[in-house]
mmCIF file of C-alpha atoms in Angstrom:
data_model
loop_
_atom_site.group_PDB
_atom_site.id
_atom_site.type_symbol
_atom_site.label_atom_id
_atom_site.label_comp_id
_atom_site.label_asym_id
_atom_site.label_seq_id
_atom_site.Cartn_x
_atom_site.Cartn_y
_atom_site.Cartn_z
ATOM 1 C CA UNK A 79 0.000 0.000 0.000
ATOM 2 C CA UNK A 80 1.053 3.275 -0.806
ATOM 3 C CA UNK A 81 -0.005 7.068 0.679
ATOM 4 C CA UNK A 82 -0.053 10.074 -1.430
ATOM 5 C CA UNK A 83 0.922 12.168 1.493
ATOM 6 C CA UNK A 84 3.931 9.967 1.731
ATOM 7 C CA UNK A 85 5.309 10.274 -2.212
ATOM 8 C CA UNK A 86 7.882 12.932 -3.285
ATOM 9 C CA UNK A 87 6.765 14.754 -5.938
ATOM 10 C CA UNK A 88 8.382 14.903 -9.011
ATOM 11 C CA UNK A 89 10.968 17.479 -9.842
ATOM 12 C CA UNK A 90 8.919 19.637 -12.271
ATOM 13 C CA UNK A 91 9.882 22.622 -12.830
ATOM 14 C CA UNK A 92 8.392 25.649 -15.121
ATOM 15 C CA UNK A 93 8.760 25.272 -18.754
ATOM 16 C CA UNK A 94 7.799 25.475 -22.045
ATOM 17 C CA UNK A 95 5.909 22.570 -22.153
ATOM 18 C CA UNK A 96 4.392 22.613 -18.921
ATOM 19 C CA UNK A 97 3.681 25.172 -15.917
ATOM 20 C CA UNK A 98 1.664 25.454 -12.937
ATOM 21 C CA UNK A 99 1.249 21.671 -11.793
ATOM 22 C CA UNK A 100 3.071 19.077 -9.416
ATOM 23 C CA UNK A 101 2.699 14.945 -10.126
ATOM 24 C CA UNK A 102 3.487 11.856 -8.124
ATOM 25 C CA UNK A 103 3.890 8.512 -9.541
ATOM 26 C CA UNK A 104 1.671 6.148 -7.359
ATOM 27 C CA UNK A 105 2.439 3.097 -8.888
ATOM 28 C CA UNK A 106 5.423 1.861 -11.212
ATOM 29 C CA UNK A 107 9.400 2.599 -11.357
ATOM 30 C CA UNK A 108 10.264 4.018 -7.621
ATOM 31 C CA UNK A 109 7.000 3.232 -6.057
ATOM 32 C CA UNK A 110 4.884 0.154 -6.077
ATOM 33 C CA UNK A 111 5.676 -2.350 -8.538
ATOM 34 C CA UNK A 112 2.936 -2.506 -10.679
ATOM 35 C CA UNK A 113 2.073 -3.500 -14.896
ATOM 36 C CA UNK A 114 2.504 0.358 -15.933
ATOM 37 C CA UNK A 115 2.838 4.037 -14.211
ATOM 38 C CA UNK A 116 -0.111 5.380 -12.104
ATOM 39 C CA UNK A 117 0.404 8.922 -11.104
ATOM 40 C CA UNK A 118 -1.601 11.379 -9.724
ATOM 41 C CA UNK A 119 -1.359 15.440 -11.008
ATOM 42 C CA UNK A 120 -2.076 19.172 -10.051
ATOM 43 C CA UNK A 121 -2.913 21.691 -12.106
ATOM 44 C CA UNK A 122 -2.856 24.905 -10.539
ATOM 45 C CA UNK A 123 -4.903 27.812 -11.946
ATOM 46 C CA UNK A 124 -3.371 28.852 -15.050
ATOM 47 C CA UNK A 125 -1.482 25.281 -14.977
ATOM 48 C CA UNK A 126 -0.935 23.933 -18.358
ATOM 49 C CA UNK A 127 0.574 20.542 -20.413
ATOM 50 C CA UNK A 128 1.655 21.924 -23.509
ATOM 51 C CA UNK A 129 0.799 19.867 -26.480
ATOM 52 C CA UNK A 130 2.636 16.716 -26.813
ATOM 53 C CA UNK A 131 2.357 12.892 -27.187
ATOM 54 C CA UNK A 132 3.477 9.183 -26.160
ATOM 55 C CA UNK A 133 5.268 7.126 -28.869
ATOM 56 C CA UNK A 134 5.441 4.558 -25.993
ATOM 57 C CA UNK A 135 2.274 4.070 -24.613
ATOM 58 C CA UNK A 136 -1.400 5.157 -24.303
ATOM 59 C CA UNK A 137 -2.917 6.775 -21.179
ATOM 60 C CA UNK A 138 -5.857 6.893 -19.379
ATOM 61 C CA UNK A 139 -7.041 10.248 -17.449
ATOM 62 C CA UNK A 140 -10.056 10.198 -14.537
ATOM 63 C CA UNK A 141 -10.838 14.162 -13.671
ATOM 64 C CA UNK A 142 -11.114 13.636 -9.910
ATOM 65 C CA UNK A 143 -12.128 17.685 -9.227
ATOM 66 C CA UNK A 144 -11.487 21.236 -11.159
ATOM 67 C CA UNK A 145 -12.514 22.739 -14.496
ATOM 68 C CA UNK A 146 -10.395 23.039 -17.908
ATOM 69 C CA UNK A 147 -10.017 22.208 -21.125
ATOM 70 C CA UNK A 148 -8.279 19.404 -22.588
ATOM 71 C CA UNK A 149 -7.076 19.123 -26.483
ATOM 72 C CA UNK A 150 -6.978 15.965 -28.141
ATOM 73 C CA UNK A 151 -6.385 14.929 -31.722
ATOM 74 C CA UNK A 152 -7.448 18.830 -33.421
ATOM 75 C CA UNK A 153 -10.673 19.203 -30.750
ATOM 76 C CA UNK A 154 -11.181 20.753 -27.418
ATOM 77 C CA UNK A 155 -13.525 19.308 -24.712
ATOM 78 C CA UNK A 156 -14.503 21.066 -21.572
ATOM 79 C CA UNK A 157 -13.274 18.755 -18.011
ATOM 80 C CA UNK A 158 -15.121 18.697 -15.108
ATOM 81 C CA UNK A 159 -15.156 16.401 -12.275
ATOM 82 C CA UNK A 160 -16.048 12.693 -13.495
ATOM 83 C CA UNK A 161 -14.693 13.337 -17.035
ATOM 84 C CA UNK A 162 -12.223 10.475 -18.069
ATOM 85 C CA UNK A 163 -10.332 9.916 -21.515
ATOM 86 C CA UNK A 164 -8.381 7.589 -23.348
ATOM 87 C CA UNK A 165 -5.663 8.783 -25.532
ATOM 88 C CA UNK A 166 -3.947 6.221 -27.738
ATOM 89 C CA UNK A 167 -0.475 6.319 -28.491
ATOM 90 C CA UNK A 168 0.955 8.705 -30.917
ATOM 91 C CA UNK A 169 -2.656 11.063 -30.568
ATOM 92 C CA UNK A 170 -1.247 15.219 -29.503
ATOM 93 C CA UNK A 171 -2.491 16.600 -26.702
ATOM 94 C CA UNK A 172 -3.198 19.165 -23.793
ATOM 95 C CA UNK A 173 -4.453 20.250 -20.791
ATOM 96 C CA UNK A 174 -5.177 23.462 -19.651
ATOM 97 C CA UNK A 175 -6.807 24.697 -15.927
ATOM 98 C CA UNK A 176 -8.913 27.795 -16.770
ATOM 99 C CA UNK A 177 -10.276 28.037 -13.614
ATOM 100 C CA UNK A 178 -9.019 31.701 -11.668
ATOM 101 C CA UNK A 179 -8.975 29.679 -8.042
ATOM 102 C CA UNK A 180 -9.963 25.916 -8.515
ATOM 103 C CA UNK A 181 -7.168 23.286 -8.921
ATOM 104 C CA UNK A 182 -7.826 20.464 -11.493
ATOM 105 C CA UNK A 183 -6.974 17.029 -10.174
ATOM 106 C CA UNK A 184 -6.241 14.105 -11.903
ATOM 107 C CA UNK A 185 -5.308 10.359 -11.828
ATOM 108 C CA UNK A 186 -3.927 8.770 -15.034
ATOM 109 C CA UNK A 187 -2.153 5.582 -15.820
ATOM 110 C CA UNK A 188 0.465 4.594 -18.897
ATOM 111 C CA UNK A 189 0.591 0.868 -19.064
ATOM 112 C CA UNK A 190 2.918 -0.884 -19.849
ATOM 113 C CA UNK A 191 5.906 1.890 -18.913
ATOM 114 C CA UNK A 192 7.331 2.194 -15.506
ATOM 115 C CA UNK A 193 8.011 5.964 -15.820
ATOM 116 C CA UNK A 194 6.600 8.855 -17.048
ATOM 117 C CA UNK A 195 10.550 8.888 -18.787
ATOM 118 C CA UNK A 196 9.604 5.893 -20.761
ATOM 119 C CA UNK A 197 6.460 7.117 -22.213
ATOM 120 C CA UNK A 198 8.369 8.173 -25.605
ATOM 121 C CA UNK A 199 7.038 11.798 -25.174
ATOM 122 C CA UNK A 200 7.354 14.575 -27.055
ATOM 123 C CA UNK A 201 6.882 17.931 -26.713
ATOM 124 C CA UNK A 202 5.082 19.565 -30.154
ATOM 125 C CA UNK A 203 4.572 23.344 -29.323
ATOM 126 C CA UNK A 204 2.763 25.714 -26.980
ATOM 127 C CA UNK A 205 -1.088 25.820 -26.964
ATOM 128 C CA UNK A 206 -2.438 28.186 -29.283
ATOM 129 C CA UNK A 207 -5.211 30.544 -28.255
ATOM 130 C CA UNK A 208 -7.488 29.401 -31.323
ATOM 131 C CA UNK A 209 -7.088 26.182 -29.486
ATOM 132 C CA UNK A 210 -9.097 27.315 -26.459
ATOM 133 C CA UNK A 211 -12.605 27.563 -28.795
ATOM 134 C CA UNK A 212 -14.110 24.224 -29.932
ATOM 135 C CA UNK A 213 -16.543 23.666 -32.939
ATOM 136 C CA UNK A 214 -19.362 24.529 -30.158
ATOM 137 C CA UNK A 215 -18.132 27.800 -29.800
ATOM 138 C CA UNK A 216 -17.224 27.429 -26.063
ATOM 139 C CA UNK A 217 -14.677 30.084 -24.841
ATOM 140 C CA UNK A 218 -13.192 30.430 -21.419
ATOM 141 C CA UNK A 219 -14.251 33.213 -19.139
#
């Protein structure tokens, strides 16, 4: 059994790619062994993944609390608590909190890869502000 309270959190630090959040890996290379990476992630207000992908692997998202927007594969969706989604290998994608004061928190898993290091990811460029309104017409406040 593992705590949350009781896992360092990764070294993340601001950057291009990502800002604004903190992770722990759960489950998988320095935690409990397991068939693939469990983490759990903050997203701060204003917190942002930059878009990216897994060569690697696929992963699986659960929205546990918070409000945002999520990219995936040239559409945005609005998260809210109970949202989950499956992105398979190789499919771009983002996250971004657009809440002013709410954190977004989520638990995701990578099977199949120990690490988020062995996830094959790469970084494709920043989030572009067209990005933030879907088909819908759904804009941020």
């Amino acid at each position: 059994m593992v705590r949350y309270e009781n896992i360092e959190p990764l070294p993340l630090e601001d950057r291009e790619d990502f800002g604004n959040n903190s992770a722990r890996i759960l489950m998988g290379r320095g935690a409990l062994p397991a068939p693939g990476c469990l983490f759990r992630a903050t997203f701060y207000p204003g917190g942002f993944h930059a878009e990216h992908l897994h060569t690697q692997c696929d992963e699986f998202v659960y929205i546990i609390s918070g409000h945002g927007l999520k990219g995936a594969g040239g559409k945005v969706y609005e998260l809210k608590p109970g949202c989950a989604y499956y992105l398979p290998k190789g499919v771009s994608h983002w996250m971004k909190n657009t809440h002013p004061t709410e954190n977004i928190e989520v638990v995701g898993f990578f099977p199949n890869t120990l690490h988020f290091d062995d996830t094959g990811y790469e970084f494709i460029g920043p989030i572009s502000e067209d990005a933030v309104v879907d088909a819908a017409g759904w804009k941020p406040e």
